[in-house]
mmCIF file of C-alpha atoms in Angstrom:
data_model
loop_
_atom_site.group_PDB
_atom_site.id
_atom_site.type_symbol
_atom_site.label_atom_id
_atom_site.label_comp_id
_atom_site.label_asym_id
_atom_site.label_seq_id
_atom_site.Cartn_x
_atom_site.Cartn_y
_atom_site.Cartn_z
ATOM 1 C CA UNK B 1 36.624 95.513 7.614
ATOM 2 C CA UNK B 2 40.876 95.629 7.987
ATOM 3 C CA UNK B 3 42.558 98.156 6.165
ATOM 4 C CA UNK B 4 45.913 97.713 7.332
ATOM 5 C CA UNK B 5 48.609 98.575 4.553
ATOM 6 C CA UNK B 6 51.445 96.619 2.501
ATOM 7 C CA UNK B 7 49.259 93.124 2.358
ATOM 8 C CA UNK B 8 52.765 92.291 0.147
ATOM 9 C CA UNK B 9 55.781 94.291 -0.336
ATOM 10 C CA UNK B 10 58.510 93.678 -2.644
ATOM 11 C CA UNK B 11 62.051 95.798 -2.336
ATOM 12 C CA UNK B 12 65.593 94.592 -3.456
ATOM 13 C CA UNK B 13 66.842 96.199 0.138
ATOM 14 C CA UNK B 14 65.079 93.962 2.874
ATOM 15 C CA UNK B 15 61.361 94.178 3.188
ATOM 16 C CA UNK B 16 59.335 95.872 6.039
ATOM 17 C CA UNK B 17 57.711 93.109 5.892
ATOM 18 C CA UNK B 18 55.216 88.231 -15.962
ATOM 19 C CA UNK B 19 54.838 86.629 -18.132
ATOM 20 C CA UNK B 20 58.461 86.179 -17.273
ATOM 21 C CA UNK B 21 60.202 85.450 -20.723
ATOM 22 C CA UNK B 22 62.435 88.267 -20.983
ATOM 23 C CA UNK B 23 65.423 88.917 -18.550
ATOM 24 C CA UNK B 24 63.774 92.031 -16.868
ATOM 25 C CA UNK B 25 60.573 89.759 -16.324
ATOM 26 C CA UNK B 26 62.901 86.763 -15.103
ATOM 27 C CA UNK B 27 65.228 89.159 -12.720
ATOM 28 C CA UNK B 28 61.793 90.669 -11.263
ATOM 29 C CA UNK B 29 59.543 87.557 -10.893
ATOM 30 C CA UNK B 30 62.674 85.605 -9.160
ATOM 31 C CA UNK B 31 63.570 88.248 -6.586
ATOM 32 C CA UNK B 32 59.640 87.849 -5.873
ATOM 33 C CA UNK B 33 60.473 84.284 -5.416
ATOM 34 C CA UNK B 34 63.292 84.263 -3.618
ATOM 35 C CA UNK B 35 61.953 86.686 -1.119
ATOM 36 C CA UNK B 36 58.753 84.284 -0.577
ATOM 37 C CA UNK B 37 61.332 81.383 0.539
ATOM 38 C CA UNK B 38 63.057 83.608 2.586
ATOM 39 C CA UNK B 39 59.820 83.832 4.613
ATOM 40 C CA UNK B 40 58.043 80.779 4.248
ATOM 41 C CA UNK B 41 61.298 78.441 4.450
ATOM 42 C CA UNK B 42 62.646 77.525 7.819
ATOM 43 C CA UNK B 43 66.226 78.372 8.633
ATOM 44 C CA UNK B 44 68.865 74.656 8.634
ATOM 45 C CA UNK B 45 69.639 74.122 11.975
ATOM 46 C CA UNK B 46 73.063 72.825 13.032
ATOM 47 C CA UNK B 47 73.340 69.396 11.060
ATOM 48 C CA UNK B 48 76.980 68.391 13.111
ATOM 49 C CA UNK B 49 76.507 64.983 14.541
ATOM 50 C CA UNK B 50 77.713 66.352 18.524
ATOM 51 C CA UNK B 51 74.574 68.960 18.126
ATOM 52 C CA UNK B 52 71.809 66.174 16.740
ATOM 53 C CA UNK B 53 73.035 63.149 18.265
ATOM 54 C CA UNK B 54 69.835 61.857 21.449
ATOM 55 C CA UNK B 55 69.151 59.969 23.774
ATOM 56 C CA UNK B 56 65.641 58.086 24.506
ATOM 57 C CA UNK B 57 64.944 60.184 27.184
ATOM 58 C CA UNK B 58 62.544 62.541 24.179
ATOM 59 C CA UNK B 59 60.857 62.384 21.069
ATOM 60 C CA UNK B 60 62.397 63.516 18.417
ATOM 61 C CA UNK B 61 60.660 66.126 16.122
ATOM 62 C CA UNK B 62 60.404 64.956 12.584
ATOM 63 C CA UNK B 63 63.175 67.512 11.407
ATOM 64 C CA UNK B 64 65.642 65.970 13.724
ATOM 65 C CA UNK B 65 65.043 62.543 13.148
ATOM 66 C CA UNK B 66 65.254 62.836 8.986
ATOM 67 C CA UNK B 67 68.708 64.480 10.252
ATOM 68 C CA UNK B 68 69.449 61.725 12.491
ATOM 69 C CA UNK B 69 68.662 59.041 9.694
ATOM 70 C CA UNK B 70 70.257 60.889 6.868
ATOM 71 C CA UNK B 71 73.575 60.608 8.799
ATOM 72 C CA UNK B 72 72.930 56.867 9.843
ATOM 73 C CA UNK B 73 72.361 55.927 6.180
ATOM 74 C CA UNK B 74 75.725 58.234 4.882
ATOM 75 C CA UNK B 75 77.730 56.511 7.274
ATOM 76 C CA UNK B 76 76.732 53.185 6.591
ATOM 77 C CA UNK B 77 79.127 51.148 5.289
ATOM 78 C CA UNK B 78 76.487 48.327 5.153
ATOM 79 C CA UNK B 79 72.817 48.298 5.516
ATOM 80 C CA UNK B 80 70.997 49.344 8.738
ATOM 81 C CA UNK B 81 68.868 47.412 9.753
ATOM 82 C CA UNK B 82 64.411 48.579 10.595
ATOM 83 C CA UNK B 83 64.812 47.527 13.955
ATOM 84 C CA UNK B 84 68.185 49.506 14.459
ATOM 85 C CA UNK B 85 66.923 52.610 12.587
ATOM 86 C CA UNK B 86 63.996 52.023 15.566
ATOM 87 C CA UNK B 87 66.141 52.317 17.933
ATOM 88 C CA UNK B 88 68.541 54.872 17.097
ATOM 89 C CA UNK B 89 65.210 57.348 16.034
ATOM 90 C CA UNK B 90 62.882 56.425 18.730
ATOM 91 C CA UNK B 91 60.319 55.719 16.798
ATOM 92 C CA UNK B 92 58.014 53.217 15.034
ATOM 93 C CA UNK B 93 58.537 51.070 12.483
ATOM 94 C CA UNK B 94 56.263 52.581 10.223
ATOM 95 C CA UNK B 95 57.602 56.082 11.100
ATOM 96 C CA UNK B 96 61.162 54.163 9.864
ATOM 97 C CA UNK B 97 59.072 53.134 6.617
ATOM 98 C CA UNK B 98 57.384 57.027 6.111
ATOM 99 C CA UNK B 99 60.961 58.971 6.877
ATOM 100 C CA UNK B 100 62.916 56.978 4.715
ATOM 101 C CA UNK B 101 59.826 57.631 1.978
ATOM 102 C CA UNK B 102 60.353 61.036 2.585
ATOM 103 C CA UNK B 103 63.850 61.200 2.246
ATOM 104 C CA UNK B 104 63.799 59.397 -1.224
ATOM 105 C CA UNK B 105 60.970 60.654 -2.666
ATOM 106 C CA UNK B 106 60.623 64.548 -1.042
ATOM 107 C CA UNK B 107 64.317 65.088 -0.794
ATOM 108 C CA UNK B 108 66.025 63.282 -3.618
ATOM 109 C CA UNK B 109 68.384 61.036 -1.518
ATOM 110 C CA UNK B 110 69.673 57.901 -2.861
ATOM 111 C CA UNK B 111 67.953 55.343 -0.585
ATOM 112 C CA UNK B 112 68.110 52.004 -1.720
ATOM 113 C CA UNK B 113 67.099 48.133 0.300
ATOM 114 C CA UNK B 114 64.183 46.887 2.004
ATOM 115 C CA UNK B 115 62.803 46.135 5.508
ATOM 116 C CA UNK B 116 64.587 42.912 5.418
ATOM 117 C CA UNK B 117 68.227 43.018 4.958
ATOM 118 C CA UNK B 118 67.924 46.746 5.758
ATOM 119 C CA UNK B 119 69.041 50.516 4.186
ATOM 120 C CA UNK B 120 71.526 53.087 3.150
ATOM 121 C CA UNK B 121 72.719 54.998 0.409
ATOM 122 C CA UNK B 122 73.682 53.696 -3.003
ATOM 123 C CA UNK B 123 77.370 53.461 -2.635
ATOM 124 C CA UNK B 124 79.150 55.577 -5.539
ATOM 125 C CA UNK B 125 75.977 58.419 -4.266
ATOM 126 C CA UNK B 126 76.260 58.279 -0.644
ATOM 127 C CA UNK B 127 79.887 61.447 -0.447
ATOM 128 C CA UNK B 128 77.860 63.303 -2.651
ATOM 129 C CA UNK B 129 74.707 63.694 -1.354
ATOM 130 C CA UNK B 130 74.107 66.206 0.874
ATOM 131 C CA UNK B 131 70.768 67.378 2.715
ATOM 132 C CA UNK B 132 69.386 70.583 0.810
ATOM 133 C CA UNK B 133 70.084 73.220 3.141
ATOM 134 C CA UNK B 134 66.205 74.402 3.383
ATOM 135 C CA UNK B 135 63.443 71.803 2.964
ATOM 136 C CA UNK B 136 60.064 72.302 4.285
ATOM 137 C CA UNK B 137 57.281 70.022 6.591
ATOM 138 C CA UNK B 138 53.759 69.777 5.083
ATOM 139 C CA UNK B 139 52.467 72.502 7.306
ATOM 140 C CA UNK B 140 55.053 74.339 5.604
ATOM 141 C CA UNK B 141 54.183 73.059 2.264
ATOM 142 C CA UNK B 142 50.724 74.070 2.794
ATOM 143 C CA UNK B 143 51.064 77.233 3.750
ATOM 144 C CA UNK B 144 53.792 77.857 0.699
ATOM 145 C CA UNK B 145 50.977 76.350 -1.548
ATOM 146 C CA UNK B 146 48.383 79.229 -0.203
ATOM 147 C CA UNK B 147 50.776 81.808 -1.169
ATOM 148 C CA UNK B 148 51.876 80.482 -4.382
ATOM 149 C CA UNK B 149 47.927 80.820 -5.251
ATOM 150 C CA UNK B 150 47.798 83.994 -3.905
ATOM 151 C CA UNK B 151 50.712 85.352 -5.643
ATOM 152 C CA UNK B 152 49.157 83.712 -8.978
ATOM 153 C CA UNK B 153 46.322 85.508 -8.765
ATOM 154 C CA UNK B 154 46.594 88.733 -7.546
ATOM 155 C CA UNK B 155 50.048 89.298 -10.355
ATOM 156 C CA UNK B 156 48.165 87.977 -12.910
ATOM 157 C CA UNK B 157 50.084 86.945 -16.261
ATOM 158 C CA UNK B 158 53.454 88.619 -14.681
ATOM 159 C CA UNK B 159 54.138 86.264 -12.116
ATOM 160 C CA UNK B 160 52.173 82.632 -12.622
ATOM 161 C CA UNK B 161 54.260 81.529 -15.492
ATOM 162 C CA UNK B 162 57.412 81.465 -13.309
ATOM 163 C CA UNK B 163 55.242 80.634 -10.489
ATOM 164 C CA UNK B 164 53.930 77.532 -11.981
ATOM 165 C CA UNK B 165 56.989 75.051 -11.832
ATOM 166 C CA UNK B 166 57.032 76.072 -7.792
ATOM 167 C CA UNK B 167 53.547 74.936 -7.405
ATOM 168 C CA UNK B 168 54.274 71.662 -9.313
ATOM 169 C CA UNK B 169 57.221 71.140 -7.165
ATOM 170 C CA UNK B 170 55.047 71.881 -3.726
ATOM 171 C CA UNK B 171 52.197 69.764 -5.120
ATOM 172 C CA UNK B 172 54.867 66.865 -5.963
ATOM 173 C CA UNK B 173 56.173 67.437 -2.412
ATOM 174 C CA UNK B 174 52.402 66.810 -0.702
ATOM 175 C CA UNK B 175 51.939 64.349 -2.960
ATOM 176 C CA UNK B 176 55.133 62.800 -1.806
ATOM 177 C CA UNK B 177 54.359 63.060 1.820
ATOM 178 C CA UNK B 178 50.666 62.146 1.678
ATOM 179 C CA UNK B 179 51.133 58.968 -0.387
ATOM 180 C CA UNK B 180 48.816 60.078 -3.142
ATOM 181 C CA UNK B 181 49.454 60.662 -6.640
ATOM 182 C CA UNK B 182 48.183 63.868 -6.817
ATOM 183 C CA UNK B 183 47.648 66.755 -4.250
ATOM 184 C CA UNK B 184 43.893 68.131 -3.936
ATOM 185 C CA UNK B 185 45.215 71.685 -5.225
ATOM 186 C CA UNK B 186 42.058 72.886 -5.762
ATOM 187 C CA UNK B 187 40.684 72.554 -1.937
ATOM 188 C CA UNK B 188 42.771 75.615 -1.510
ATOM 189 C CA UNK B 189 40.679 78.549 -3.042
ATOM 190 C CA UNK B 190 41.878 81.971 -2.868
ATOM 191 C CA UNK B 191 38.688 84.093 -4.381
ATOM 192 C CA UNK B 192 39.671 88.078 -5.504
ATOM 193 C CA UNK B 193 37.127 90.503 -4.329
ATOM 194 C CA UNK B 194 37.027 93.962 -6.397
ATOM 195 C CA UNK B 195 40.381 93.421 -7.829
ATOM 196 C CA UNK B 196 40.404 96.170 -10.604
ATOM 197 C CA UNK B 197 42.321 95.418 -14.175
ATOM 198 C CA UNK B 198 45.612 96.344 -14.774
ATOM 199 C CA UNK B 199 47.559 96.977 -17.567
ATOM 200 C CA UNK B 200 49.986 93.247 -17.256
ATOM 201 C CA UNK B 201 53.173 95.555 -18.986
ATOM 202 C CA UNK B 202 53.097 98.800 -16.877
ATOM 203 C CA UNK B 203 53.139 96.350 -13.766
ATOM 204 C CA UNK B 204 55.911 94.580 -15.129
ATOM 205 C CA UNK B 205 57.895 98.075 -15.787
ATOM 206 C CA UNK B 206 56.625 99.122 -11.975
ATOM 207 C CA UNK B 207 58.310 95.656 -10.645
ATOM 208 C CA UNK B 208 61.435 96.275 -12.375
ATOM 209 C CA UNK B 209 61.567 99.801 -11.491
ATOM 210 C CA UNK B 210 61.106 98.745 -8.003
ATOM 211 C CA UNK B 211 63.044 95.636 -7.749
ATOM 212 C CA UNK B 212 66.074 96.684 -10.137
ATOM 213 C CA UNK B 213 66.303 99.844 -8.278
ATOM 214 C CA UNK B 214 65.684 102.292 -11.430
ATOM 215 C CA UNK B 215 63.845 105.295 -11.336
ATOM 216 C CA UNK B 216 60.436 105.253 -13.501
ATOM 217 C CA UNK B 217 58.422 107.597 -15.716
ATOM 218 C CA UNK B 218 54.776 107.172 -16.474
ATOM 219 C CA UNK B 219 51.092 109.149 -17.520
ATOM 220 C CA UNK B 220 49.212 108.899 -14.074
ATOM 221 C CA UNK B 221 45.199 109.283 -14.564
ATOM 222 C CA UNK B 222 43.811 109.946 -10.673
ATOM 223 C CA UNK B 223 40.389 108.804 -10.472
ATOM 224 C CA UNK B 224 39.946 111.936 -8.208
ATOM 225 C CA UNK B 225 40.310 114.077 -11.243
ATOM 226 C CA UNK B 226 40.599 112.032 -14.158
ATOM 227 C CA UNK B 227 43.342 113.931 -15.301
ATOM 228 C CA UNK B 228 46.471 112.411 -16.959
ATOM 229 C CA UNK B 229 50.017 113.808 -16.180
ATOM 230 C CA UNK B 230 53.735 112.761 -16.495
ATOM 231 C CA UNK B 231 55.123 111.732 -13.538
ATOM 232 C CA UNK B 232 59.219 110.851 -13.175
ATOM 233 C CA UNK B 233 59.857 108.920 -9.425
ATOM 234 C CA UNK B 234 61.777 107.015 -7.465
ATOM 235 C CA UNK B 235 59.999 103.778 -6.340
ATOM 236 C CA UNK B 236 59.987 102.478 -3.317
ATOM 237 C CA UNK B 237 58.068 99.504 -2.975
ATOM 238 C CA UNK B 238 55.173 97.655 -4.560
ATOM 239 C CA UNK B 239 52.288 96.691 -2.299
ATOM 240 C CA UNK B 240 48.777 94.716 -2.598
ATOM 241 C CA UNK B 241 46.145 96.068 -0.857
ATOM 242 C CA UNK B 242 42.065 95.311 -0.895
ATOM 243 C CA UNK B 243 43.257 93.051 -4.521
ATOM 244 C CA UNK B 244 44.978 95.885 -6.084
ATOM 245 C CA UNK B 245 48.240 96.864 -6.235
ATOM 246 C CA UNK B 246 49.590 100.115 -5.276
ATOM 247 C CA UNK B 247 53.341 101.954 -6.067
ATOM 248 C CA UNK B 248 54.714 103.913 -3.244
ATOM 249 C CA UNK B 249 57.363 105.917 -4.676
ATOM 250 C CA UNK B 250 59.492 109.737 -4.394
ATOM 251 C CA UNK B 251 57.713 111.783 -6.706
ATOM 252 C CA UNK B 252 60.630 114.289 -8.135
ATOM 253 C CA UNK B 253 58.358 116.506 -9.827
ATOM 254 C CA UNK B 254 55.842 116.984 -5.972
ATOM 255 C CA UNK B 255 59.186 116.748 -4.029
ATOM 256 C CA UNK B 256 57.383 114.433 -1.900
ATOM 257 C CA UNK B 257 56.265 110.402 -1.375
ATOM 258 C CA UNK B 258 53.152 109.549 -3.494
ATOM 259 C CA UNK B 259 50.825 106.127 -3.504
ATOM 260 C CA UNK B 260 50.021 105.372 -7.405
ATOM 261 C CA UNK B 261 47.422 102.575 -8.129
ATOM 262 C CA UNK B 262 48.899 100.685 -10.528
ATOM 263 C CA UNK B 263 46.305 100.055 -12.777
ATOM 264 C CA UNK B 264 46.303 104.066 -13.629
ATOM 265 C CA UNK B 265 49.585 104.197 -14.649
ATOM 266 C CA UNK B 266 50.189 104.644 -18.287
ATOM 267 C CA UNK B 267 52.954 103.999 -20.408
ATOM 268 C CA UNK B 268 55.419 103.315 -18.101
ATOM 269 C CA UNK B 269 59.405 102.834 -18.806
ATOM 270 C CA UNK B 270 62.642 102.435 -16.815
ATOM 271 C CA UNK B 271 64.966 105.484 -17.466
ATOM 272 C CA UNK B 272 69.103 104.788 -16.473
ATOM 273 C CA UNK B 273 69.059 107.226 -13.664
ATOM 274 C CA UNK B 274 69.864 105.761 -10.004
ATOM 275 C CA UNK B 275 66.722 106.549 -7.745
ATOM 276 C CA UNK B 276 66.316 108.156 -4.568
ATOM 277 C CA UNK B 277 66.406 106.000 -1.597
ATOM 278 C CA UNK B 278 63.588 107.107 1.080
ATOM 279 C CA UNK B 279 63.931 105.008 4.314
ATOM 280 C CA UNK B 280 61.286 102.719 5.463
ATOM 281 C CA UNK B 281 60.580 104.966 8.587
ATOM 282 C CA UNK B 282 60.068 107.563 6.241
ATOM 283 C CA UNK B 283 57.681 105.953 4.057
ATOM 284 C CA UNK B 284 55.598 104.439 7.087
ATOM 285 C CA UNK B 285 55.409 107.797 8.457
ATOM 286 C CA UNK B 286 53.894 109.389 5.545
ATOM 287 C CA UNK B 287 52.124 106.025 4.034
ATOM 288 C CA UNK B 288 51.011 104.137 6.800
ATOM 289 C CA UNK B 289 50.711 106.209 9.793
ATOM 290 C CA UNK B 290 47.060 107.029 9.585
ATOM 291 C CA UNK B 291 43.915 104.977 8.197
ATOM 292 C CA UNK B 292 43.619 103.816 4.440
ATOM 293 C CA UNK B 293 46.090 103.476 1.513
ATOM 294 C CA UNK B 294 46.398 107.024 0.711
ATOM 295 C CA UNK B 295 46.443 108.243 4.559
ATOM 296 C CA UNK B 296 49.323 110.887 5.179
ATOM 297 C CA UNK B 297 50.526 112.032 8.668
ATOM 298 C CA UNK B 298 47.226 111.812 11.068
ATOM 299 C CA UNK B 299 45.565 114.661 11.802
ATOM 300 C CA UNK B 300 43.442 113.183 14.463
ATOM 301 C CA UNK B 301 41.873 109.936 16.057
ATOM 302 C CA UNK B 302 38.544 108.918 14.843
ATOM 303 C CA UNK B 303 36.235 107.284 17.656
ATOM 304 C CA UNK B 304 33.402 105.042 16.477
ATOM 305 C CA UNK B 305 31.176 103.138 18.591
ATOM 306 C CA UNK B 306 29.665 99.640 16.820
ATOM 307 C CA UNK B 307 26.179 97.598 18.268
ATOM 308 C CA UNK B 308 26.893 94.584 20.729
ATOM 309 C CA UNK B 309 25.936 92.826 17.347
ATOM 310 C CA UNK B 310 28.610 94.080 15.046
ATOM 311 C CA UNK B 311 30.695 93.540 18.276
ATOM 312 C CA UNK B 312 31.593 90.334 17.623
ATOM 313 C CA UNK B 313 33.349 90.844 14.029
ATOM 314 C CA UNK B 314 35.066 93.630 14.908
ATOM 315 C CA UNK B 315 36.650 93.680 18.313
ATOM 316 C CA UNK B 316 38.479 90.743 16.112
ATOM 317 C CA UNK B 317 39.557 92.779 13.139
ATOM 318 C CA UNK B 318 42.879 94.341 12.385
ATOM 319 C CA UNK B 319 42.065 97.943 11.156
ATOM 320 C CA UNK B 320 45.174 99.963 11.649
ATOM 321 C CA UNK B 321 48.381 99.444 13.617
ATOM 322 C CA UNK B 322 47.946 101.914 16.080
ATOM 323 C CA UNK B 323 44.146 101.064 16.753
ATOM 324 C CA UNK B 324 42.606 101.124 20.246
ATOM 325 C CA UNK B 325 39.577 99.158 20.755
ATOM 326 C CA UNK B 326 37.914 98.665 24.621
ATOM 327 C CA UNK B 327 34.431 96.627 25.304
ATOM 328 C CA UNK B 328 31.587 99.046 26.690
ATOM 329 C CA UNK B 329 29.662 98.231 29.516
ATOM 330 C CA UNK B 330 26.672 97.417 27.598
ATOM 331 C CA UNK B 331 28.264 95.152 25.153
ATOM 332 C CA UNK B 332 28.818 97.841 22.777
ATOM 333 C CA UNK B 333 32.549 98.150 21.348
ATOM 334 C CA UNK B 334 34.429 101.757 21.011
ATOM 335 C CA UNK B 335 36.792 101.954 17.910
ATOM 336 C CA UNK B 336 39.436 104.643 17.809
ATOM 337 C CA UNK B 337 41.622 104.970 14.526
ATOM 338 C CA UNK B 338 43.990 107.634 13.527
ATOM 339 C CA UNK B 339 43.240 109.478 10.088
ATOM 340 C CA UNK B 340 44.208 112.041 7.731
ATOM 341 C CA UNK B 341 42.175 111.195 4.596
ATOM 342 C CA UNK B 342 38.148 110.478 5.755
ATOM 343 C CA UNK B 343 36.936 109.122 2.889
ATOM 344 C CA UNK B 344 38.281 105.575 3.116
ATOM 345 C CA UNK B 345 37.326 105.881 7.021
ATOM 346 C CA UNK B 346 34.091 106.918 6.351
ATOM 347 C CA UNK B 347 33.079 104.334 3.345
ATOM 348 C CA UNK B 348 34.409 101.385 5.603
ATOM 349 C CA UNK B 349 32.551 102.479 9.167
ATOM 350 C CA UNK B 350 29.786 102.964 7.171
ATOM 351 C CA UNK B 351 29.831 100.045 5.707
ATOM 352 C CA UNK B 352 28.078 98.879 8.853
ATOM 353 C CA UNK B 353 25.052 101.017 8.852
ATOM 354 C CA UNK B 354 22.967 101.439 11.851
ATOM 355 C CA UNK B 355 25.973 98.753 13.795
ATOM 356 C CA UNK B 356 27.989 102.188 13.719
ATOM 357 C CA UNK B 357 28.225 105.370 15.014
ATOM 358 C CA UNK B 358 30.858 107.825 15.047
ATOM 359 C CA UNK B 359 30.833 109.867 18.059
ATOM 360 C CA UNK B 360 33.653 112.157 17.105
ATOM 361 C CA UNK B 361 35.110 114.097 16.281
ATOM 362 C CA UNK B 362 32.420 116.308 15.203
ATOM 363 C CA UNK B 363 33.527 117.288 11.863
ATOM 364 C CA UNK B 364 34.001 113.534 10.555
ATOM 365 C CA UNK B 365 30.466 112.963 12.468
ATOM 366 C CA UNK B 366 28.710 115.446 10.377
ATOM 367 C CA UNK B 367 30.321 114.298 6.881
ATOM 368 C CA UNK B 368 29.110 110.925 7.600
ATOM 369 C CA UNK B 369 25.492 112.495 8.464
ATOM 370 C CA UNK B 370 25.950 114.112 5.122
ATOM 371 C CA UNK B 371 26.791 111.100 3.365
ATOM 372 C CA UNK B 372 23.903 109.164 4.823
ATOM 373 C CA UNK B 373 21.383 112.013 4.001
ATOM 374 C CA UNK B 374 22.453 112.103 0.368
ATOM 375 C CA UNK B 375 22.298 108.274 0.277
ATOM 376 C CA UNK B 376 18.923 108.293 1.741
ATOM 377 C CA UNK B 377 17.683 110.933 -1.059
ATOM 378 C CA UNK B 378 18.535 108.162 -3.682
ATOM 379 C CA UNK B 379 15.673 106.399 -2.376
ATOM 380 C CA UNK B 380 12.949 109.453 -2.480
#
């Protein structure tokens, strides 16, 4: 079972890696947005006809030839003809028929003719049309799409309302491109696991604390002591992790960074005060150095050996980082993680059962015997 940290970050500095009616909502929800096309969107490459222009000694990739026939058609001063547009692309005719689809119906542009007298741009259109600078394949699409539904899900009310005209535009795009008149949306199924509820306000606070670069004060309940206290920080970053979401932030009344599951803070509000910047080498030092989400600096390497059987799941799974993982001899496979805090160690080796052993170091070894013997005296 992975347990690497920040599944998603969001920071208004770049990245290590609401219900969105009012302004704070609408400032936090689009920086989440425009971050996710800075990743998922490819960059424009160099659209000058000396840099695009072929021969027919290649293929052209599909990005290069909508370039290609976006600048026949703007140049046009009449209308090019299939066969031409065949020749100048190197391509089929019905690639001709699917690109110039794509650039009417995907892109916007102002295609008009047909196969027989030929194409180009509507004439009072063609000096202001321009390419967009980022537009996106169908793998591209699809993969967008995925994260779209992810991001729906896991922000719950705080992000899917300005989420929702992006996935219309994506499924219009796919829709576009695949000739249909509407994309199978729901063949793409992102299903939560444990997610725990969260209060849909405080997260919207923690986002704008985060993303607005405020600092933040808040009643924290730990479930380790189910104690409530006031806590004043600086936040860092927001991350989602195992279906929750998690606040890394300075913690001025500690003097120290602090992980705070978001759906145990209370009350939370954005006070005028600038925050306290703590570098991202910082943070990954203290937060994501060793094992789980609350893991500190390590304090030593846990080796654990799993059955040839279990094997074959998890010499392919991303625990930590820093992990080392080797093939035995006889099939079994050795495991070594750094850790500070056991507990989330211990509840995922075990997770395995008799698949697992940890063979040291001796302390974690015997709190894991404890844990099973306690366990087993459920069932007495």
């Amino acid at each position: 079972m992975p347990a690497t940290r920040a599944c998603a970050t969001a920071r208004t500095t770049p990245p290590r890696s609401g219900c969105a009616t009012d302004p704070t909502d609408q400032a936090a929800a689009s920086h989440i947005l425009r971050a996710l096309a800075a990743v998922c969107l490819p960059s424009h490459r160099d659209a000058h006809p000396a840099a695009q222009r072929l021969g027919h000694n290649r293929r052209m990739d599909r990005y290069e030839r909508i370039n290609s026939l976006h600048r026949l058609l703007k140049s046009a001063r009449y209308p090019v003809t299939v066969a031409r547009l065949q020749d100048e692309l190197s391509c089929s005719r019905a690639t001709v028929y699917r690109d110039l689809a794509f650039l009417r119906d995907a892109l916007m542009a102002p295609v008009e003719g047909d196969g027989e007298s030929g194409f180009r741009y509507l004439s009072g259109e063609s000096d202001r049309f321009e390419l967009p600078g980022l537009w996106l394949s169908s793998e591209e699409l699809h993969a967008l799409l995925a994260s779209q539904q992810l991001l729906a899900r896991t922000g719950g009310g705080v992000l899917s309302s300005m989420l929702a005209p992006l996935q219309q535009r994506i499924e219009g795009l796919l829709a576009a491109q695949a000739g249909v008149s509407q994309w199978p949306v729901d063949r793409v199924r992102v299903i939560p696991h444990r997610g725990r509820k969260l209060d849909e306000a405080s997260f919207r606070t923690v986002a704008s604390g985060v993303l607005e670069r405020k600092q933040l004060s808040f009643d924290y309940r730990a479930r380790s002591t189910d104690e409530s206290t006031k806590r004043t920080v600086s936040p860092q970053r927001i991350t989602h992790y195992r279906d929750n979401w998690y606040l890394d932030a300075w913690d001025h009344g500690r003097d120290g960074v602090r992980s705070f599951a978001v759906d145990r803070i209370n009350h939370a509000r954005l006070l005028d005060a600038a925050p306290r910047d703590v570098p991202d080498s910082e943070l990954d030092e203290q937060l994501a150095a060793s094992y789980g989400i609350f893991s500190g600096a390590p304090k030593g390497w846990a080796t654990t050996v799993f059955s040839s059987k279990a094997a074959r799941w998890v010499a392919d799974e991303h625990w930590h980082s820093k992990q080392q993982g080797r093939f035995l001899p006889d099939g079994r496979y050795e495991l070594k993680l750094p850790y500070s805090n056991s507990r989330e160690l211990l509840m995922d080796v075990l997770h395995y059962g008799s698949d697992a052993e940890i063979v040291e170091p001796m302390s974690l070894r015997e709190q894991a015997k404890a844990l099973l013997s306690l366990a087993l005296s459920n069932y007495d």
